[in-house]
């Protein structure tokens, strides 16, 4: 007797003991039914396609009013004036809905799979003349995010010149790099997933911009006639709130991105009457003005809830600690006049296919909400992105020895080592986690950059915070092509942890007269 | 039956947030449920799509006291199949393929037609509710608790109905055939 049959019968004979007399027949009936069970031919592709169809339906139904009116087939009659008004906020009580609207149906990101290596070559070669574009684009981001940690690359210092006569006023002291930084992996065995993993490419969608353009293409605006421009499209437009503490919303339709900034004309202009330092200083913020992490997250949460931002693809908000670190570093180094930043950021880490996305620095990529701590209000929101991606599998590096070696060499950006250091500090790298790292693919044909999210290992620096160690992570790409290119490149020294001025001896150099 | 993340309350707002997960959890079950009523892949797919789209459309208007999401979803599936057959056959007494007496009208998948013909001889002779429980218990392997949620009945009621169905089948399937079958299984 099959186990299934036994399971079925166990219950029956308890309820209807008399059936026990007919056990052989009952067994035969159940076994006969089991043997005649049809193959239902369930098709997984059907299920996927239906899922996609429902996602599309859900997206259409939850579009805010101004996107619904832009859908194909919408019957619209506008006068020229009405179009202008449509592009300027009319909402009486401020912006109450901002795309994308809250996704109430809990579907994951809209990801469309393409064939293996479907994005072509994604590693940026150092032989390409456009490497500088990528490098500057990526490094610019890294530099800006690392500056507070003292991870900046360049150390050029302009000479101090007397404005009255143009003479060099003093010799310039430059910090010497007498400390070398090494990386050492102290974690356990790294287990990698089998097979390959997808690389995700953020979709740019100009469909809405084309539709909006169609609406105005027949209009004559007096100085200019829209219909004279062939196949034009609206790439961006701006809405501004005309109220106290109002916002300006910038819609970048070609990049499919929305940013919110404070409408500076409607926010208090701090210190506008000041003519001297003493006046400015009275507006300086102090340590007691800095809210707790809980309060900052609460202010951010309230904002995203009020404006119905779609948070389906983000993890809960966390305070960007880089600013606190910078502030603490300043406090340690200078007894007086510590600068407290006006804004602190809460970041909601982005998830793509339930995997968190990071910068190459290891900091989370996501919705960035800046809070003005003077007014305890959200001042800016950046990286409001849609959830449409293409995915394509790329071959992974499976040799963990190579991956660890890359991590110990600085990860994405090879470490720079000083000769004859007076001191060596070792950053210890712990067990890595898997994630996606933001990476740019440059298309030489159309000079466009595409944002990719590539599988990577993120190694935590376990002795972060000790003795001038302000680097939190080392990231290593898992995509074989990118790792190979990283190893081949010599990018002139990589990123170097900066020692604070107080800890390194200064050497004098003569500034060059210009 | 529901994911352990959902409470027994199954509030509408929770359903809305988790529709994606619910879809993944139930799409195959609903498809199989409909297939056993149609024995035709394309029809089952079409009716499954209609079921989920209807469920999605009416999610916000679903009554708070309408019970578990699974029960509600299966009810939509059942009604969708009924509507399909009644519209096609223009007869009010046909709920699914089991009610179609004329075998020439059966549009079952070719490779399952033989199976359907075999089981139809006796499964179509028992009431639809008993047949449904038999199919869900034996073919789908659902527990009585799960079946109860689908049919809006208690676990014990489902067990009782299942027993009655077996008794009925015992009278329908000739003893000789059963004995032959038993012999072939070497029980």
XYZ file of C-alpha atoms in Angstrom:
701
model
C 0.000 0.000 0.000
C 1.313 3.430 -0.867
C 2.046 5.780 2.050
C -0.417 8.244 0.551
C -3.127 5.626 0.689
C -2.283 4.818 4.283
C -2.526 8.513 5.217
C -5.893 8.807 3.545
C -7.277 5.710 5.206
C -6.072 6.500 8.702
C -8.621 9.262 9.153
C -11.495 7.392 7.520
C -11.467 4.358 9.775
C -11.565 6.603 12.837
C -14.665 8.401 11.609
C -16.362 5.422 9.988
C -15.089 2.280 11.725
C -17.529 0.137 9.728
C -15.486 0.889 6.613
C -12.740 -1.214 8.131
C -14.727 -4.283 7.130
C -14.290 -3.241 3.506
C -10.676 -2.274 3.821
C -9.430 -4.123 0.732
C -12.059 -2.515 -1.448
C -11.432 0.931 0.025
C -7.722 0.526 -0.515
C -8.392 -0.538 -4.101
C -10.612 2.488 -4.740
C -8.071 4.938 -3.377
C -5.189 3.265 -5.210
C -7.216 3.264 -8.418
C -7.947 6.954 -8.056
C -4.296 7.668 -7.370
C -3.177 5.698 -10.390
C -5.598 7.593 -12.583
C -4.516 11.031 -11.396
C -4.063 13.135 -14.544
C -1.053 15.225 -15.367
C -2.403 18.756 -15.100
C 0.388 20.114 -17.337
C 1.005 23.149 -15.161
C 3.160 25.543 -17.172
C 5.529 27.756 -15.174
C 5.820 30.167 -18.102
C 2.086 30.678 -18.036
C 2.299 31.503 -14.328
C 5.127 33.988 -14.907
C 3.315 35.699 -17.770
C 0.121 35.981 -15.766
C 2.051 37.436 -12.871
C 3.560 40.028 -15.167
C 0.128 40.862 -16.531
C -1.222 41.463 -13.050
C 1.784 43.639 -12.182
C 1.099 45.763 -15.265
C -2.540 46.025 -14.308
C -1.602 47.008 -10.800
C 0.812 49.671 -12.036
C -1.802 51.200 -14.296
C -4.422 51.312 -11.608
C -2.153 52.891 -9.034
C -0.723 55.651 -11.178
C -1.256 59.134 -9.811
C -3.622 61.438 -11.671
C -0.996 63.100 -13.790
C 0.319 59.813 -15.122
C -3.116 58.417 -15.799
C -3.917 61.364 -18.027
C -0.760 60.643 -20.009
C -1.724 57.091 -20.836
C -2.403 56.237 -24.457
C -6.016 56.575 -25.453
C -6.762 59.250 -22.902
C -9.061 61.830 -24.418
C -7.528 65.172 -23.676
C -8.472 68.616 -24.745
C -6.163 71.357 -23.578
C -5.728 74.935 -24.380
C -2.193 76.242 -24.504
C -2.672 77.872 -21.122
C -4.053 74.699 -19.626
C -0.959 72.809 -20.679
C 1.260 75.280 -18.867
C -0.950 75.003 -15.817
C -0.858 71.232 -16.035
C 2.882 71.431 -15.795
C 2.712 73.645 -12.723
C 1.263 72.287 -9.536
C -2.317 73.193 -8.886
C -2.737 71.053 -5.830
C -4.016 73.433 -3.170
C -2.532 71.662 -0.204
C 0.871 70.914 -1.481
C 2.004 67.840 -3.274
C 0.015 64.960 -1.883
C 0.912 62.253 -4.309
C 4.267 61.745 -5.855
C 5.103 58.995 -8.300
C 5.445 56.170 -7.925
C 2.399 55.592 -5.752
C 2.344 53.077 -2.979
C 2.370 49.573 -4.333
C -0.331 47.933 -2.299
C -0.051 44.574 -3.915
C 3.386 43.562 -2.785
C 4.780 42.429 -6.092
C 8.540 42.379 -6.376
C 10.486 44.637 -8.778
C 9.437 44.480 -12.389
C 12.340 42.548 -13.818
C 12.476 41.398 -17.378
C 14.979 38.678 -18.065
C 17.100 38.734 -21.183
C 19.590 36.172 -22.473
C 22.960 35.456 -20.894
C 25.464 38.292 -21.358
C 22.539 40.250 -22.749
C 24.106 43.631 -21.924
C 27.285 42.877 -23.854
C 30.640 43.749 -22.387
C 30.093 45.448 -19.065
C 33.622 45.805 -17.666
C 35.171 49.169 -18.443
C 38.565 48.626 -20.027
C 41.437 50.918 -19.056
C 42.406 50.922 -22.712
C 39.238 52.736 -23.595
C 39.677 56.484 -23.913
C 36.424 56.846 -22.142
C 37.611 55.086 -19.036
C 38.132 58.493 -17.540
C 34.432 59.188 -17.913
C 33.556 56.082 -15.980
C 36.331 56.622 -13.508
C 35.386 60.199 -12.903
C 31.719 59.310 -12.672
C 32.270 56.468 -10.259
C 35.118 58.017 -8.365
C 33.280 61.302 -8.084
C 30.509 59.500 -6.301
C 32.951 57.599 -4.169
C 34.923 60.708 -3.329
C 31.832 62.597 -2.351
C 30.633 59.771 -0.184
C 34.023 59.130 1.321
C 35.183 62.650 1.912
C 33.724 62.670 5.373
C 35.719 59.548 6.095
C 38.868 61.078 4.814
C 38.948 58.782 1.840
C 39.575 61.451 -0.750
C 42.129 60.840 -3.438
C 43.642 64.135 -4.423
C 45.617 66.350 -2.169
C 46.439 69.348 -4.259
C 46.489 72.458 -2.154
C 46.388 75.919 -3.656
C 49.028 78.384 -2.499
C 47.890 81.084 -0.097
C 48.133 84.310 -2.054
C 47.807 87.851 -0.805
C 44.910 89.228 -2.843
C 46.321 92.763 -2.667
C 49.649 92.108 -4.314
C 49.556 88.544 -5.590
C 52.514 87.439 -3.493
C 52.724 84.019 -1.962
C 52.115 84.546 1.710
C 53.448 81.391 3.252
C 54.854 77.994 2.661
C 52.247 75.284 2.459
C 52.428 72.364 4.784
C 51.358 69.060 3.345
C 50.582 65.925 5.302
C 52.981 63.074 4.699
C 51.655 59.592 4.150
C 53.755 57.821 6.728
C 51.106 55.283 7.577
C 50.404 52.368 5.288
C 47.115 50.499 5.283
C 46.884 46.800 4.642
C 43.868 44.503 4.430
C 43.693 41.067 5.956
C 40.858 38.576 5.603
C 40.092 36.897 8.906
C 36.754 35.329 8.023
C 35.840 31.727 7.324
C 35.356 29.728 4.165
C 33.374 31.565 1.538
C 30.548 29.564 0.019
C 29.396 30.879 -3.342
C 26.085 30.057 -5.036
C 26.091 27.515 -7.804
C 25.764 28.639 -11.379
C 25.695 32.208 -12.536
C 23.837 35.187 -11.130
C 21.970 37.970 -12.867
C 23.248 41.458 -13.476
C 20.448 44.017 -13.370
C 20.182 47.015 -15.646
C 17.996 49.932 -14.690
C 15.528 50.697 -17.438
C 15.271 54.129 -18.884
C 11.832 54.791 -20.225
C 11.021 57.689 -22.424
C 7.517 56.456 -23.161
C 5.891 58.980 -20.850
C 7.962 61.822 -22.218
C 6.904 60.896 -25.755
C 3.260 60.796 -24.766
C 3.447 64.148 -23.043
C 5.117 65.605 -26.092
C 2.293 64.389 -28.285
C -0.125 66.400 -26.208
C 1.650 69.691 -26.788
C 2.925 69.035 -30.280
C 0.025 70.906 -31.844
C 0.389 74.023 -29.802
C 1.735 77.366 -30.756
C 3.199 79.090 -27.730
C 3.632 82.392 -29.408
C 7.402 82.672 -29.541
C 7.762 79.075 -30.545
C 5.661 76.406 -32.164
C 5.996 72.950 -30.698
C 4.822 71.236 -33.858
C 7.827 72.450 -35.812
C 10.108 70.177 -33.824
C 10.218 66.723 -35.341
C 9.745 63.709 -33.101
C 10.454 65.758 -30.012
C 9.939 64.596 -26.491
C 9.828 66.240 -23.104
C 12.829 65.085 -21.137
C 12.124 66.829 -17.874
C 9.862 69.225 -16.126
C 9.580 70.820 -12.722
C 6.702 71.371 -10.355
C 6.958 73.859 -7.514
C 4.856 74.255 -4.425
C 3.784 77.768 -3.684
C 3.586 77.543 0.097
C 5.794 77.953 3.142
C 8.334 75.133 3.304
C 7.156 74.040 -0.146
C 9.009 71.659 -2.405
C 10.207 71.591 -5.968
C 9.813 68.269 -7.733
C 12.068 67.567 -10.655
C 10.883 64.896 -13.078
C 13.620 63.471 -15.262
C 11.564 61.460 -17.720
C 14.425 60.216 -19.861
C 16.313 58.878 -16.848
C 13.065 57.820 -15.184
C 13.927 59.519 -11.960
C 12.298 61.981 -9.613
C 14.020 64.258 -7.116
C 12.418 66.484 -4.518
C 14.169 69.580 -3.232
C 13.128 72.359 -0.935
C 11.763 75.320 -2.893
C 14.391 77.754 -1.609
C 12.148 80.722 -2.210
C 9.654 79.351 0.271
C 12.093 78.248 2.981
C 13.576 80.646 5.548
C 16.767 82.238 4.283
C 19.026 81.817 7.306
C 21.468 84.658 7.856
C 20.458 86.657 4.812
C 20.901 89.867 6.774
C 24.439 88.988 7.928
C 27.430 91.066 6.913
C 30.071 89.580 9.216
C 31.242 86.360 10.828
C 29.872 87.213 14.240
C 26.398 87.483 12.783
C 26.754 84.158 10.927
C 28.066 82.400 13.980
C 24.937 83.068 15.971
C 23.094 80.807 13.539
C 25.576 77.951 13.939
C 24.023 74.695 15.013
C 25.378 72.877 18.027
C 25.567 69.314 19.152
C 22.310 69.566 21.065
C 20.518 70.517 17.840
C 21.317 67.117 16.305
C 18.314 64.786 16.714
C 18.642 61.150 17.657
C 18.653 58.500 14.961
C 15.140 57.495 15.984
C 13.835 61.008 15.536
C 15.520 61.408 12.151
C 14.047 58.135 10.880
C 10.657 59.123 12.252
C 10.701 62.443 10.350
C 11.686 60.630 7.157
C 9.053 57.915 7.656
C 6.368 60.521 8.145
C 7.329 62.249 4.913
C 7.340 59.132 2.742
C 4.016 58.124 4.224
C 2.453 61.541 3.691
C 3.552 61.698 0.063
C 2.757 58.035 -0.585
C 6.175 57.167 -1.886
C 6.332 53.560 -2.991
C 8.523 51.907 -0.374
C 7.907 48.330 -1.524
C 11.446 47.951 -2.791
C 13.268 49.486 0.118
C 14.342 48.258 3.516
C 13.540 50.365 6.599
C 15.357 53.667 6.851
C 18.753 53.999 8.547
C 20.650 57.150 9.362
C 23.693 57.785 7.210
C 26.410 57.651 9.834
C 29.032 59.269 7.631
C 27.899 62.706 8.756
C 28.010 61.741 12.406
C 31.472 60.330 11.865
C 32.663 63.525 10.230
C 31.161 65.550 13.013
C 32.821 63.328 15.629
C 36.120 63.540 13.806
C 35.879 67.318 13.749
C 35.039 67.353 17.419
C 38.075 65.262 18.266
C 40.417 67.403 16.265
C 39.219 70.864 17.145
C 38.168 72.010 20.572
C 36.138 74.941 19.321
C 33.918 75.968 16.409
C 32.852 72.487 15.490
C 30.748 72.578 12.357
C 27.442 70.779 12.734
C 25.912 70.081 9.351
C 22.504 71.544 8.552
C 21.292 68.281 7.022
C 21.395 64.686 8.071
C 20.383 61.851 5.776
C 18.190 58.849 6.232
C 18.689 56.226 3.586
C 16.213 53.508 2.706
C 18.331 50.715 1.191
C 17.111 49.607 -2.213
C 16.241 45.992 -2.917
C 16.240 44.441 -6.361
C 14.834 40.921 -6.465
C 15.035 40.992 -2.657
C 18.768 41.676 -2.714
C 20.156 44.847 -1.194
C 22.090 47.225 -3.409
C 25.309 48.957 -2.346
C 27.795 51.500 -3.631
C 31.284 50.196 -4.351
C 32.152 51.712 -0.964
C 29.747 49.300 0.677
C 27.342 52.062 1.677
C 23.734 51.288 0.809
C 22.167 52.608 -2.369
C 18.625 53.712 -1.903
C 16.115 56.415 -1.342
C 17.936 59.279 0.287
C 15.931 61.588 2.527
C 17.740 64.682 3.778
C 16.430 66.269 6.928
C 17.052 69.880 7.796
C 17.706 69.619 11.510
C 17.187 73.319 12.083
C 13.555 73.092 11.012
C 13.174 69.355 11.675
C 11.754 68.962 8.175
C 12.667 66.945 5.144
C 14.537 69.190 2.749
C 15.413 66.851 -0.112
C 14.615 63.407 -1.357
C 16.817 61.814 -3.947
C 16.921 58.611 -5.959
C 13.204 58.078 -6.263
C 13.521 55.396 -8.884
C 11.102 53.045 -10.555
C 11.343 49.341 -10.192
C 11.876 48.295 -13.791
C 14.995 46.396 -14.669
C 16.375 44.074 -17.244
C 18.304 41.097 -15.942
C 20.909 38.984 -17.648
C 23.147 36.267 -16.244
C 26.900 36.701 -16.325
C 29.604 34.229 -15.437
C 30.843 34.462 -11.874
C 34.322 34.050 -10.489
C 34.191 30.893 -8.366
C 37.794 30.835 -7.151
C 37.433 32.168 -3.611
C 41.207 32.506 -3.280
C 41.133 35.079 -6.057
C 38.230 36.888 -4.454
C 39.973 37.080 -1.093
C 43.160 38.250 -2.769
C 41.198 41.030 -4.471
C 39.629 42.008 -1.167
C 43.045 42.145 0.482
C 44.196 44.371 -2.323
C 41.406 46.879 -1.712
C 38.509 45.414 -3.637
C 37.037 47.471 -6.430
C 39.766 50.076 -6.188
C 43.245 48.670 -5.544
C 44.928 49.997 -2.451
C 47.763 52.456 -2.613
C 50.826 51.624 -0.558
C 53.414 54.084 0.652
C 57.069 53.291 0.608
C 58.893 53.036 3.928
C 55.922 53.769 6.132
C 56.526 54.678 9.712
C 53.433 52.788 10.710
C 51.271 50.080 9.241
C 47.613 49.674 10.133
C 45.844 46.485 9.161
C 42.144 46.586 8.355
C 40.636 43.236 9.214
C 38.010 41.929 6.821
C 35.274 39.700 8.196
C 32.912 37.204 6.546
C 31.460 38.807 3.435
C 27.819 39.044 2.544
C 26.379 38.773 -0.952
C 24.750 41.784 -2.450
C 24.420 43.876 -5.564
C 26.812 46.740 -6.203
C 26.076 49.735 -8.383
C 28.304 49.846 -11.431
C 28.181 51.899 -14.595
C 28.372 50.518 -18.102
C 29.490 53.001 -20.693
C 28.194 52.781 -24.236
C 30.760 54.253 -26.608
C 28.304 54.361 -29.483
C 25.863 56.775 -27.902
C 28.001 58.155 -25.050
C 25.439 57.030 -22.541
C 25.994 55.529 -19.144
C 23.802 52.737 -17.915
C 23.370 51.910 -14.284
C 23.948 48.249 -13.505
C 23.683 46.310 -10.287
C 26.214 43.510 -10.248
C 26.619 40.599 -7.828
C 29.430 41.279 -5.392
C 30.842 40.322 -2.017
C 30.806 42.975 0.674
C 33.478 42.436 3.307
C 32.993 44.325 6.570
C 36.028 45.974 8.186
C 35.766 44.450 11.633
C 38.112 46.914 13.349
C 36.314 49.904 11.899
C 36.432 52.837 14.296
C 39.755 51.916 15.852
C 42.872 54.024 15.351
C 41.957 56.148 12.312
C 40.183 53.294 10.560
C 37.144 54.869 8.979
C 36.603 52.512 6.089
C 33.656 50.274 6.743
C 33.622 47.876 3.799
C 35.578 46.417 0.937
C 33.537 45.266 -2.041
C 34.674 42.742 -4.613
C 32.793 42.130 -7.881
C 31.802 38.552 -8.536
C 31.281 38.990 -12.269
C 34.333 37.376 -13.805
C 34.675 39.929 -16.587
C 34.717 42.875 -14.185
C 37.037 41.195 -11.699
C 39.476 40.380 -14.474
C 39.428 43.972 -15.667
C 39.937 45.231 -12.101
C 43.001 43.040 -11.747
C 44.386 44.145 -15.083
C 43.966 47.805 -14.453
C 46.518 49.990 -12.846
C 44.519 52.976 -11.774
C 47.393 54.874 -10.234
C 47.015 54.220 -6.569
C 43.393 53.798 -5.736
C 41.762 55.252 -2.703
C 43.841 55.964 0.304
C 42.569 56.307 3.842
C 43.373 59.790 5.040
C 45.082 60.350 8.295
C 43.739 63.237 10.276
C 45.976 66.333 10.340
C 46.526 65.939 14.043
C 48.061 62.521 13.806
C 50.549 62.852 10.973
C 53.626 65.007 11.051
C 53.615 67.839 8.548
C 56.393 68.511 6.105
C 56.940 71.839 4.500
C 56.975 72.366 0.810
C 57.317 75.580 -1.063
C 54.238 76.547 -2.968
C 54.664 77.146 -6.645
C 54.151 80.740 -7.690
C 51.599 80.923 -10.434
C -2.717 26.592 4.317
C -1.808 30.230 4.376
C 1.768 31.289 4.734
C 2.759 31.459 8.361
C 3.366 35.171 7.888
C -0.376 35.825 7.667
C -2.551 35.837 10.719
C -5.839 34.009 10.879
C -7.621 37.366 10.516
C -6.421 37.851 6.940
C -7.424 41.502 6.830
C -7.991 43.083 3.454
C -5.076 45.465 3.821
C -2.754 42.593 4.644
C -4.054 40.697 1.582
C -3.433 43.714 -0.608
C 0.125 44.067 0.573
C 0.804 40.391 0.103
C -1.071 39.691 -3.126
C 2.156 38.907 -4.894
C 3.122 36.303 -2.327
C -0.420 34.944 -2.297
C -0.338 34.638 -6.066
C 2.862 32.623 -5.928
C 1.409 30.446 -3.209
C -1.879 29.666 -4.933
C -1.423 29.884 -8.693
C -0.584 26.216 -9.154
C -3.243 25.074 -6.702
C -5.935 27.123 -8.385
C -4.772 25.959 -11.804
C -4.929 22.302 -10.744
C -8.314 22.850 -9.108
C -9.650 24.248 -12.373
C -7.892 21.630 -14.484
C -9.644 18.863 -12.606
C -12.901 20.547 -13.576
C -12.016 21.078 -17.231
C -9.340 18.558 -18.186
C -8.153 21.064 -20.783
C -4.874 22.961 -20.376
C -5.709 26.071 -22.356
C -9.123 26.397 -20.765
C -7.637 25.890 -17.312
C -5.035 28.573 -17.977
C -7.608 30.983 -19.274
C -9.918 30.438 -16.318
C -7.010 30.653 -13.862
C -6.063 34.014 -15.341
C -9.675 35.166 -15.042
C -9.765 34.011 -11.427
C -6.703 35.948 -10.355
C -7.627 39.035 -12.314
C -11.076 39.005 -10.741
C -9.546 38.483 -7.328
C -7.172 41.361 -7.916
C -9.949 43.653 -9.095
C -12.157 42.910 -6.150
C -9.494 42.820 -3.493
C -10.356 46.240 -2.192
C -14.066 45.553 -2.097
C -13.739 42.149 -0.467
C -15.823 42.031 2.658
C -13.978 41.917 5.939
C -16.057 38.947 7.046
C -15.499 36.987 3.850
C -13.173 34.551 5.627
C -9.781 33.374 4.568
C -8.230 34.527 1.365
C -7.857 30.953 0.116
C -11.556 30.217 0.546
C -12.458 33.370 -1.267
C -10.041 32.639 -4.088
C -11.294 29.083 -4.590
C -14.867 30.364 -4.585
C -14.001 32.755 -7.392
C -12.344 29.875 -9.265
C -15.369 27.639 -8.853
C -17.759 30.340 -10.056
C -15.500 31.145 -12.982
C -15.640 27.524 -14.132
C -19.408 27.423 -13.678
C -19.835 30.621 -15.691
C -17.618 29.223 -18.416
C -19.597 26.034 -18.877
C -23.001 27.603 -18.526
C -22.125 30.251 -21.060
C -20.704 27.752 -23.522
C -23.287 25.073 -23.093
C -26.175 27.400 -22.514
C -27.462 25.075 -19.853
C -27.891 25.911 -16.229
C -27.186 22.451 -14.874
C -23.613 22.125 -16.044
C -20.977 23.274 -13.552
C -17.935 21.555 -14.948
C -16.800 18.774 -17.255
C -18.164 16.105 -14.947
C -21.690 17.263 -15.653
C -21.317 16.823 -19.399
C -22.958 13.514 -20.205
C -22.200 13.361 -23.908
C -18.583 12.270 -24.293
C -18.458 13.657 -27.778
C -18.674 17.131 -26.335
C -15.693 16.665 -24.095
C -12.814 18.890 -25.061
C -10.303 17.289 -22.760
C -6.597 17.149 -23.525
C -5.912 14.238 -25.792
C -3.509 12.461 -23.469
C -5.872 12.775 -20.534
C -9.008 11.786 -22.385
C -8.478 8.151 -21.571
C -8.055 8.960 -17.882
C -11.113 11.147 -17.916
C -13.202 8.469 -19.570
C -12.087 5.945 -16.987
C -12.720 8.042 -13.896
C -15.828 9.692 -15.275
C -17.669 6.409 -15.128
C -17.787 6.539 -11.366
C -16.766 10.041 -10.252
C -19.568 11.651 -12.221
C -22.089 9.454 -10.398
C -21.439 11.030 -7.010
C -22.586 14.515 -5.985
C -20.278 17.362 -7.012
C -19.398 18.243 -3.425
C -18.275 14.666 -2.704
C -16.392 14.550 -5.972
C -14.617 17.784 -5.152
C -13.506 16.464 -1.773
C -12.320 13.200 -3.318
C -10.266 15.065 -5.923
C -8.809 17.530 -3.427
C -7.921 14.798 -0.944
C -6.663 12.078 -3.258
C -5.307 13.948 -6.288
C -4.209 17.185 -4.675
C -3.246 15.646 -1.337
C -4.810 18.447 0.688
C -5.635 17.941 4.339
C -9.210 18.019 5.557
C -8.462 21.330 7.237
C -7.365 22.823 3.943
C -10.329 21.334 2.114
C -12.615 22.740 4.781
C -11.210 26.215 4.210
C -11.848 25.912 0.485
C -15.381 24.626 0.817
C -16.321 26.618 3.879
C -16.855 23.471 5.959
C -15.451 22.059 9.143
C -12.701 19.466 9.094
C -15.008 16.788 10.485
C -17.702 17.574 7.959
C -15.176 17.085 5.170
C -14.056 13.756 6.602
C -17.641 12.585 6.875
C -18.410 13.630 3.315
C -15.257 11.879 2.106
C -16.315 8.654 3.802
C -19.746 8.857 2.213
C -18.126 9.392 -1.159
C -16.000 6.287 -0.741
C -19.024 4.264 0.266
C -20.821 5.522 -2.820
C -17.878 4.689 -5.039
C -17.713 1.227 -3.550
C -21.181 0.582 -4.870
C -20.358 2.088 -8.270
C -17.108 0.355 -9.046
C -17.726 -3.363 -9.809
C -16.103 -5.696 -7.326
C -14.528 -7.734 -10.075
C -12.740 -4.701 -11.432
C -11.507 -3.815 -7.991
C -10.208 -7.287 -7.416
C -8.460 -7.211 -10.763
C -6.967 -3.887 -9.833
C -5.895 -5.192 -6.433
C -4.207 -8.134 -8.063
C -2.333 -5.884 -10.434
C -1.018 -3.899 -7.476
C 0.003 -7.099 -5.713
C -1.657 -5.968 -2.461
